[in-house]
CSV table of C-alpha atoms and ligand atoms in Angstrom, one decimal:
chain,number,residue,atom,x,y,z
A,67,MET,CA,-15.9,3.2,-22.1
A,68,SER,CA,-18.9,2.6,-19.8
A,69,ASP,CA,-18.1,1.8,-16.1
A,70,ASP,CA,-19.3,-1.8,-16.2
A,71,LYS,CA,-16.8,-2.6,-18.9
A,72,LYS,CA,-13.8,-1.4,-16.9
A,73,GLN,CA,-11.4,-3.9,-15.5
A,74,ILE,CA,-11.2,-4.2,-11.7
A,75,LEU,CA,-8.1,-2.9,-9.9
A,76,TYR,CA,-7.5,-3.7,-6.2
A,77,SER,CA,-4.9,-2.6,-3.7
A,78,GLY,CA,-4.5,-1.4,-0.1
A,79,MET,CA,-2.1,-0.7,2.7
A,80,GLN,CA,-1.9,-1.8,6.3
A,81,ALA,CA,-3.3,0.6,8.8
A,82,THR,CA,-0.2,0.7,10.9
A,83,ASN,CA,1.5,4.0,12.0
A,84,THR,CA,1.4,6.9,9.6
A,85,LEU,CA,2.4,6.7,6.0
A,86,THR,CA,5.9,7.5,4.8
A,87,LEU,CA,7.2,9.4,1.8
A,88,GLY,CA,8.0,5.9,0.5
A,89,ASN,CA,4.4,4.7,0.7
A,90,TYR,CA,3.3,7.9,-1.0
A,91,LEU,CA,5.8,8.1,-3.9
A,92,GLY,CA,6.0,4.3,-4.3
A,93,ALA,CA,2.2,3.6,-4.2
A,94,LEU,CA,-0.4,6.1,-3.2
A,95,LYS,CA,0.5,8.9,-5.6
A,96,ASN,CA,0.4,6.5,-8.5
A,97,TRP,CA,-3.1,5.3,-7.6
A,98,VAL,CA,-4.6,8.7,-8.2
A,99,ASN,CA,-6.3,8.8,-11.6
A,100,LEU,CA,-6.4,5.0,-12.1
A,101,HIS,CA,-10.1,5.2,-11.7
A,102,ASN,CA,-10.2,6.7,-15.2
A,103,ASP,CA,-9.2,3.3,-16.6
A,104,TYR,CA,-10.3,0.9,-13.9
A,105,GLU,CA,-13.0,0.3,-11.4
A,106,CYS,CA,-10.9,0.8,-8.3
A,107,PHE,CA,-11.1,-0.7,-4.8
A,108,PHE,CA,-8.6,0.5,-2.1
A,109,GLY,CA,-8.7,-1.2,1.2
A,110,VAL,CA,-7.6,0.0,4.6
A,111,MET,CA,-6.2,-3.3,5.6
A,112,ASP,CA,-6.8,-3.3,9.3
A,113,LEU,CA,-7.3,-7.0,9.8
A,114,HIS,CA,-3.8,-7.5,8.4
A,115,SER,CA,-2.4,-5.0,10.9
A,116,LEU,CA,-3.6,-7.2,13.8
A,117,THR,CA,-0.8,-9.7,13.0
A,118,VAL,CA,1.4,-7.3,14.9
A,119,ARG,CA,0.3,-6.2,18.4
A,120,GLN,CA,-1.5,-2.8,18.3
A,121,VAL,CA,-2.4,-0.3,21.0
A,122,PRO,CA,-6.3,-0.1,20.5
A,123,ALA,CA,-6.8,3.7,20.7
A,124,ASP,CA,-3.8,4.4,18.4
A,125,PHE,CA,-4.9,1.6,16.0
A,126,ARG,CA,-8.4,3.0,15.7
A,127,LYS,CA,-7.1,6.5,15.0
A,128,ASN,CA,-4.5,5.2,12.5
A,129,ALA,CA,-7.1,3.3,10.5
A,130,ARG,CA,-9.3,6.4,10.1
A,131,SER,CA,-6.2,8.4,9.5
A,132,LEU,CA,-5.2,6.1,6.6
A,133,PHE,CA,-8.7,6.5,5.0
A,134,ALA,CA,-8.4,10.3,5.3
A,135,LEU,CA,-4.8,10.2,3.9
A,136,TYR,CA,-6.0,8.2,0.8
A,137,VAL,CA,-8.6,10.9,0.2
A,138,ALA,CA,-6.3,13.8,1.0
A,139,ALA,CA,-3.7,12.5,-1.4
A,140,GLY,CA,-6.2,12.6,-4.2
A,141,LEU,CA,-8.2,9.4,-4.2
A,142,ASP,CA,-11.8,10.6,-4.6
A,143,PRO,CA,-14.1,8.4,-2.3
A,144,VAL,CA,-16.8,8.6,-4.9
A,145,ASP,CA,-14.7,7.7,-8.0
A,146,ASN,CA,-12.9,5.0,-5.9
A,147,CYS,CA,-14.3,2.5,-3.4
A,148,ILE,CA,-12.2,3.2,-0.3
A,149,TYR,CA,-13.2,1.0,2.6
A,150,PHE,CA,-12.2,-0.8,5.8
A,151,GLN,CA,-11.3,-4.5,5.3
A,152,SER,CA,-12.7,-5.3,8.8
A,153,HIS,CA,-16.1,-3.8,7.9
A,154,VAL,CA,-16.8,-6.4,5.2
A,155,SER,CA,-17.0,-9.7,7.0
A,156,ALA,CA,-16.7,-11.6,3.6
A,157,HIS,CA,-13.0,-11.1,3.8
A,158,ALA,CA,-12.6,-13.2,6.9
A,159,GLN,CA,-15.1,-15.7,5.7
A,160,LEU,CA,-13.5,-16.3,2.3
A,161,ALA,CA,-10.0,-16.3,4.0
A,162,TRP,CA,-11.2,-19.3,6.1
A,163,ILE,CA,-12.4,-21.2,3.1
A,164,LEU,CA,-9.2,-20.4,1.2
A,165,ASN,CA,-7.2,-21.6,4.2
A,166,CYS,CA,-8.5,-25.0,3.4
A,167,PHE,CA,-7.1,-24.8,-0.1
A,168,THR,CA,-3.7,-23.6,0.9
A,169,TYR,CA,-0.7,-25.8,1.9
A,170,MET,CA,1.5,-25.3,4.9
A,171,GLY,CA,4.5,-25.8,2.6
A,172,GLU,CA,3.7,-22.9,0.3
A,173,LEU,CA,3.0,-20.6,3.2
A,174,SER,CA,6.3,-21.6,4.8
A,175,ARG,CA,8.1,-20.3,1.8
A,176,MET,CA,6.8,-16.7,2.0
A,177,THR,CA,9.8,-14.4,2.6
A,178,GLN,CA,7.6,-11.9,4.5
A,179,PHE,CA,6.6,-14.5,7.0
A,180,LYS,CA,10.3,-15.4,7.5
A,181,ASP,CA,11.3,-11.8,7.9
A,182,LYS,CA,8.4,-10.8,10.2
A,183,SER,CA,8.7,-13.9,12.4
A,184,ALA,CA,12.4,-13.1,12.9
A,185,LYS,CA,11.5,-9.5,13.8
A,186,HIS,CA,8.6,-10.4,16.2
A,187,GLU,CA,10.1,-13.6,17.8
A,188,ASP,CA,7.8,-13.3,20.8
A,189,ASN,CA,4.6,-13.2,18.7
A,190,VAL,CA,4.8,-15.6,15.8
A,191,ASN,CA,1.1,-16.0,15.6
A,192,ALA,CA,-1.0,-18.0,13.1
A,193,GLY,CA,-2.3,-14.8,11.5
A,194,LEU,CA,1.2,-13.9,10.5
A,195,PHE,CA,1.5,-17.3,8.8
A,196,THR,CA,-1.8,-17.1,7.0
A,197,TYR,CA,-1.4,-13.4,6.1
A,198,PRO,CA,-1.2,-14.2,2.4
A,199,VAL,CA,-4.4,-16.2,2.5
A,200,LEU,CA,-6.3,-13.2,3.8
A,201,MET,CA,-4.6,-11.1,1.1
A,202,ALA,CA,-5.8,-13.6,-1.5
A,203,ALA,CA,-9.3,-13.3,-0.2
A,204,ASP,CA,-9.1,-9.5,-0.4
A,205,ILE,CA,-8.2,-9.7,-4.1
A,206,LEU,CA,-10.4,-12.6,-5.2
A,207,LEU,CA,-13.6,-11.3,-3.6
A,208,TYR,CA,-13.7,-8.4,-6.0
A,209,GLN,CA,-13.0,-10.5,-9.1
A,210,THR,CA,-9.9,-8.4,-9.5
A,211,ASP,CA,-8.1,-8.2,-12.9
A,212,VAL,CA,-5.0,-6.2,-11.8
A,213,VAL,CA,-3.2,-5.5,-8.6
A,214,PRO,CA,-0.6,-2.7,-8.2
A,215,VAL,CA,1.9,-4.0,-5.7
A,216,GLY,CA,5.5,-3.3,-4.8
A,217,LYS,CA,8.2,-5.8,-5.2
A,218,ASP,CA,7.9,-7.0,-1.6
A,219,GLN,CA,4.3,-8.1,-2.3
A,220,LYS,CA,4.9,-10.0,-5.6
A,221,GLN,CA,5.2,-13.4,-3.9
A,222,HIS,CA,1.8,-12.8,-2.2
A,223,LEU,CA,0.2,-12.1,-5.5
A,224,GLU,CA,1.7,-15.3,-6.9
A,225,ILE,CA,0.3,-17.4,-4.1
A,226,THR,CA,-3.1,-15.7,-4.7
A,227,ARG,CA,-3.0,-16.8,-8.3
A,228,ASP,CA,-2.0,-20.4,-7.3
A,229,ILE,CA,-4.9,-20.6,-4.8
A,230,ALA,CA,-7.4,-19.2,-7.3
A,231,GLU,CA,-6.2,-21.6,-10.0
A,232,ARG,CA,-6.4,-24.5,-7.6
A,233,PHE,CA,-9.9,-23.6,-6.6
A,234,ASN,CA,-11.1,-23.0,-10.2
A,235,ASN,CA,-9.6,-26.4,-11.2
A,236,ILE,CA,-11.9,-28.1,-8.8
A,237,TYR,CA,-15.1,-26.0,-9.0
A,238,GLY,CA,-15.0,-24.3,-12.5
A,239,ASP,CA,-14.4,-20.6,-13.2
A,240,VAL,CA,-15.2,-19.0,-9.9
A,241,PHE,CA,-12.4,-16.5,-9.6
A,242,VAL,CA,-10.7,-14.1,-12.0
A,243,ILE,CA,-7.0,-14.8,-12.0
A,244,PRO,CA,-5.4,-11.5,-11.1
A,245,GLU,CA,-2.4,-10.0,-12.8
A,246,PRO,CA,0.2,-7.7,-11.4
A,247,TYR,CA,-0.3,-4.1,-12.6
A,248,PHE,CA,2.5,-2.8,-14.7
A,249,GLY,CA,1.6,0.8,-14.9
A,250,LYS,CA,3.9,3.7,-14.4
A,251,SER,CA,6.1,2.3,-11.7
A,252,GLY,CA,6.4,4.3,-8.5
A,253,ALA,CA,9.7,5.5,-7.0
A,254,ARG,CA,11.6,3.3,-4.6
A,255,VAL,CA,12.5,5.6,-1.7
A,256,MET,CA,15.4,4.6,0.4
A,257,SER,CA,16.2,5.5,4.1
A,258,LEU,CA,17.7,8.9,4.5
A,259,GLN,CA,20.2,7.5,7.0
A,260,GLU,CA,21.1,4.1,5.5
A,261,PRO,CA,20.3,4.6,1.7
A,262,GLU,CA,21.0,0.9,1.0
A,263,LYS,CA,17.8,0.1,2.9
A,264,LYS,CA,14.2,1.0,1.9
A,265,MET,CA,12.5,3.8,3.8
A,266,SER,CA,10.2,2.0,6.2
A,267,LYS,CA,7.6,3.1,8.7
A,268,SER,CA,9.0,0.7,11.3
A,269,ASP,CA,12.5,2.2,11.2
A,270,GLU,CA,13.7,3.0,14.7
A,271,ASN,CA,15.7,6.0,13.6
A,272,ALA,CA,13.2,8.9,13.1
A,273,ASN,CA,15.7,10.8,10.9
A,274,ALA,CA,15.6,7.9,8.4
A,275,THR,CA,12.0,8.3,7.5
A,276,VAL,CA,9.9,11.3,6.3
A,277,LEU,CA,6.3,10.9,7.4
A,278,LEU,CA,3.5,12.3,5.3
A,279,LEU,CA,2.3,14.3,8.3
A,280,ASP,CA,5.7,15.7,9.2
A,281,ASP,CA,5.7,19.5,9.4
A,282,ARG,CA,7.8,21.7,7.0
A,283,ASP,CA,10.7,22.3,9.4
A,284,THR,CA,10.9,18.7,10.3
A,285,ILE,CA,11.0,17.6,6.6
A,286,ILE,CA,13.7,20.1,5.7
A,287,ARG,CA,15.7,19.2,8.8
A,288,LYS,CA,15.6,15.5,7.9
A,289,PHE,CA,16.8,16.2,4.4
A,290,LYS,CA,19.6,18.4,5.6
A,291,ARG,CA,20.8,15.5,7.7
A,292,ALA,CA,20.4,12.9,4.9
A,293,VAL,CA,23.5,10.8,4.5
A,294,THR,CA,25.3,11.4,1.2
A,295,ASP,CA,29.0,10.8,0.4
A,296,SER,CA,32.3,12.6,0.5
A,297,ASP,CA,32.2,13.5,-3.2
A,298,THR,CA,30.5,16.6,-4.5
A,299,GLU,CA,28.9,15.5,-7.7
A,300,ILE,CA,25.1,15.3,-8.0
A,301,ARG,CA,24.8,12.3,-10.3
A,302,TYR,CA,22.4,9.3,-10.3
A,303,ASP,CA,24.4,6.1,-9.6
A,304,PRO,CA,22.7,4.0,-6.9
A,305,GLU,CA,25.6,1.6,-6.6
A,306,ALA,CA,28.4,4.2,-6.0
A,307,LYS,CA,26.2,7.1,-4.7
A,308,PRO,CA,23.1,5.6,-3.0
A,309,GLY,CA,22.4,8.6,-0.8
A,310,VAL,CA,22.6,11.2,-3.6
A,311,SER,CA,20.7,8.9,-6.0
A,312,ASN,CA,17.9,8.5,-3.5
A,313,LEU,CA,17.5,12.3,-3.3
A,314,ILE,CA,17.5,12.6,-7.1
A,315,GLU,CA,14.9,9.9,-7.2
A,316,ILE,CA,12.7,11.7,-4.8
A,317,TYR,CA,13.1,15.0,-6.5
A,318,SER,CA,12.4,13.4,-9.9
A,319,ALA,CA,9.3,11.6,-8.7
A,320,ILE,CA,7.8,14.9,-7.5
A,321,THR,CA,8.9,17.3,-10.3
A,322,GLY,CA,8.6,14.8,-13.2
A,323,LYS,CA,12.1,15.8,-14.3
A,324,ASN,CA,14.4,12.9,-15.4
A,325,TYR,CA,17.7,12.1,-13.6
A,326,ASP,CA,19.9,14.0,-16.2
A,327,GLU,CA,17.7,17.1,-15.9
A,328,VAL,CA,18.1,17.0,-12.1
A,329,SER,CA,21.9,16.6,-12.3
A,330,ALA,CA,22.0,19.5,-14.8
A,331,GLU,CA,19.8,21.7,-12.7
A,332,PHE,CA,22.2,21.3,-9.7
A,333,ALA,CA,25.5,21.2,-11.6
A,334,GLY,CA,28.1,23.2,-9.7
A,335,LYS,CA,26.0,23.5,-6.5
A,336,GLY,CA,27.0,21.7,-3.3
A,337,TYR,CA,25.1,18.9,-1.5
A,338,GLY,CA,23.9,21.4,1.1
A,339,ASP,CA,21.9,23.4,-1.4
A,340,PHE,CA,20.6,20.3,-3.1
A,341,LYS,CA,19.4,18.7,0.1
A,342,ILE,CA,17.5,21.9,1.0
A,343,ALA,CA,15.9,22.1,-2.5
A,344,VAL,CA,14.7,18.5,-2.2
A,345,GLY,CA,13.4,19.1,1.3
A,346,GLU,CA,11.5,22.2,0.2
A,347,THR,CA,10.1,20.4,-2.8
A,348,VAL,CA,8.8,17.6,-0.6
A,349,ALA,CA,7.4,20.0,1.9
A,350,ASP,CA,5.6,21.9,-0.9
A,351,GLU,CA,4.2,18.7,-2.3
A,352,LEU,CA,2.9,17.5,1.1
A,353,ALA,CA,1.5,20.8,2.3
A,354,PRO,CA,-1.8,20.7,0.4
A,355,ILE,CA,-2.3,17.0,1.3
A,356,GLN,CA,-1.7,17.8,5.0
A,357,LYS,CA,-4.2,20.7,4.9
A,358,ARG,CA,-6.8,18.5,3.2
A,359,TYR,CA,-6.1,15.8,5.7
A,360,GLU,CA,-6.8,18.1,8.7
A,361,GLU,CA,-10.0,19.3,7.1
A,362,ILE,CA,-11.2,15.7,6.6
A,363,MET,CA,-10.2,14.5,10.1
A,364,SER,CA,-12.0,17.4,11.7
A,365,ASP,CA,-15.3,16.7,9.9
A,366,LYS,CA,-16.5,13.5,11.5
A,367,ALA,CA,-19.8,13.5,9.7
A,368,LEU,CA,-18.2,13.8,6.3
A,369,LEU,CA,-15.7,11.0,6.9
A,370,ASP,CA,-18.4,8.7,8.5
A,371,GLY,CA,-20.6,9.3,5.4
A,372,TRP,CA,-17.9,8.2,3.0
A,373,ILE,CA,-17.0,5.2,5.2
A,374,GLY,CA,-20.6,4.0,5.4
A,375,ALA,CA,-21.3,4.4,1.7
A,376,ASN,CA,-18.2,2.7,0.6
A,377,ASP,CA,-18.4,-0.1,3.1
A,378,ALA,CA,-21.8,-1.0,1.6
A,379,ARG,CA,-20.5,-0.7,-1.9
A,380,ALA,CA,-17.6,-3.1,-1.1
A,381,ALA,CA,-19.9,-5.5,0.7
A,382,LYS,CA,-22.2,-5.7,-2.3
A,383,ALA,CA,-19.4,-6.8,-4.6
A,384,ALA,CA,-17.7,-9.1,-2.0
A,385,PHE,CA,-20.8,-11.0,-0.9
A,386,LYS,CA,-21.7,-11.7,-4.5
A,387,THR,CA,-18.5,-13.7,-4.8
A,388,LEU,CA,-18.8,-15.2,-1.4
A,389,GLY,CA,-22.3,-16.5,-2.3
A,390,LYS,CA,-20.9,-18.1,-5.4
A,391,VAL,CA,-18.2,-19.8,-3.4
A,392,HIS,CA,-20.7,-21.1,-0.8
A,393,ARG,CA,-22.7,-22.7,-3.6
A,394,LYS,CA,-19.7,-24.2,-5.3
A,395,VAL,CA,-18.2,-25.8,-2.2
A,396,GLY,CA,-21.6,-26.9,-0.9
A,397,LEU,CA,-22.1,-24.6,2.0
A,398,THR,CA,-25.7,-23.7,2.5
A,399,ASP,CA,-27.0,-20.5,0.9
A,400,LEU,CA,-26.2,-17.1,2.5
A,401,ILE,CA,-29.4,-15.3,3.4
A,402,ARG,CA,-28.6,-11.7,3.8
B,1028,LIG,P1,6.8,-1.8,7.1
B,1028,LIG,O1,7.8,-0.8,7.5
B,1028,LIG,O2,5.9,-2.1,8.3
B,1028,LIG,O3,7.3,-3.0,6.4
B,1028,LIG,P2,6.1,-0.3,4.8
B,1028,LIG,O4,6.4,1.1,5.1
B,1028,LIG,O5,7.0,-1.1,4.0
B,1028,LIG,O6,5.8,-1.1,6.2
B,1028,LIG,P3,3.7,-1.5,3.6
B,1028,LIG,O7,2.4,-1.4,4.3
B,1028,LIG,O8,4.4,-2.8,3.5
B,1028,LIG,O9,4.7,-0.3,4.1
B,1028,LIG,O10,3.5,-1.0,2.1
B,1028,LIG,C1,2.5,-0.2,1.6
B,1028,LIG,C2,2.8,0.1,0.1
B,1028,LIG,O11,3.9,1.1,0.1
B,1028,LIG,C3,3.3,-1.1,-0.7
B,1028,LIG,O12,2.7,-1.0,-2.0
B,1028,LIG,C4,4.8,-0.9,-0.8
B,1028,LIG,O13,5.4,-1.4,-2.0
B,1028,LIG,C5,4.9,0.7,-0.8
B,1028,LIG,N1,6.2,1.1,-0.2
B,1028,LIG,C6,6.5,1.0,1.1
B,1028,LIG,N2,7.7,1.5,1.4
B,1028,LIG,C7,8.2,2.0,0.2
B,1028,LIG,C8,9.4,2.6,-0.2
B,1028,LIG,N3,10.4,2.9,0.6
B,1028,LIG,N4,9.5,3.0,-1.5
B,1028,LIG,C9,8.5,2.8,-2.4
B,1028,LIG,N5,7.4,2.1,-2.1
B,1028,LIG,C10,7.2,1.7,-0.8
B,1029,LIG,N1,0.1,-6.8,2.2
B,1029,LIG,C1,0.0,-5.5,1.6
B,1029,LIG,C2,-1.3,-4.9,1.9
B,1029,LIG,C3,-2.4,-5.6,1.4
B,1029,LIG,C4,-2.8,-5.7,0.0
B,1029,LIG,C5,-3.9,-6.6,-0.1
B,1029,LIG,C6,-2.2,-5.1,-1.2
B,1029,LIG,C7,-3.3,-6.4,2.0
B,1029,LIG,N2,-4.2,-6.9,1.2
B,1029,LIG,C8,-4.5,-6.8,-1.3
B,1029,LIG,C9,-2.9,-5.4,-2.4
B,1029,LIG,C10,-4.0,-6.3,-2.5
B,1029,LIG,C11,1.1,-4.6,2.1
B,1029,LIG,O1,1.6,-4.9,3.2
B,1029,LIG,N3,1.5,-3.7,1.3
């Protein structure tokens, strides 16, 4: 299949803190190789991160760090267009236009807005409210066919489709209506301390979360301390044994073994041995990524070169759609 026939796939993550093992096994790891079947765009969603107050120096570093982690995890910056959302001004421009086609009522129903405004009571800003409209702009600018998103982002993809359909009904076929991507689903990684909750980078308990950049000893220590149960059996049963099941899920996602194979491998062994084995497997998986990450971060010219080239590539696609939108709604032509 030639490149121009490929469907377009779009996704991204917020540039906030460092990634967790959940982000990696649930999303990033599954993005590698998608470029064989799709034309892929992966954004560093730094404008979205501004909905929560950031420390400027840390934020700047985190955004570059996320770009480097994408690449270190295996997303080739030539085969994939990896770029900064804030560097392509068409995102903010289209978001404004789409704001005028989005209703207060539908935004008020977004569960992420309700959760985040409860969590950041002192800063319920308008950006938090219109977060899904910017996300719709991200997706629609690239005439995206498919979007791999986790469960927590499904509602945002639905509102994106609603906004696009509403716009198309008025102006004709301007936007491709994006579909969720149902590829190989990623693992859902739970907290190591409260396995009923998902592993989250904003967790206050450091032992609950494995970071992609944690060193080997830290990773193994966190797994040794992982909460399990008072039983001894290594069996996948998320209802009755959430802690052990989470460890099985992690081990399975990395080794490719199914749950029964994992149970059989550790039959008769105690939780202690199992936790160490999972910790070592995770550390082995992350070691080459961390090494590659350090190499990339220490080569400013290399990183800047990829950033510049891909920002331009993204802008070309994005401004083509924005130009069309301008013409359709009656804004004067963009002269670039
Ligand atoms: P926060 O803790 O701030 O809510 P997060 O860690 O949930 O952030 P997001 O930026 O919301 O991260 O998510 C980025 C991607 O990682 C999404 O596709 C999401 O589905 C996936 N993801 C996040 N946490 C997990 C997890 N524990 N297991 C599997 N996938 C996850
Ligand atoms: N909201 C998403 C990040 C995100 C995104 C997007 C994902 C912003 N724009 C467009 C897919 C497509 C998140 O928090 N995971």
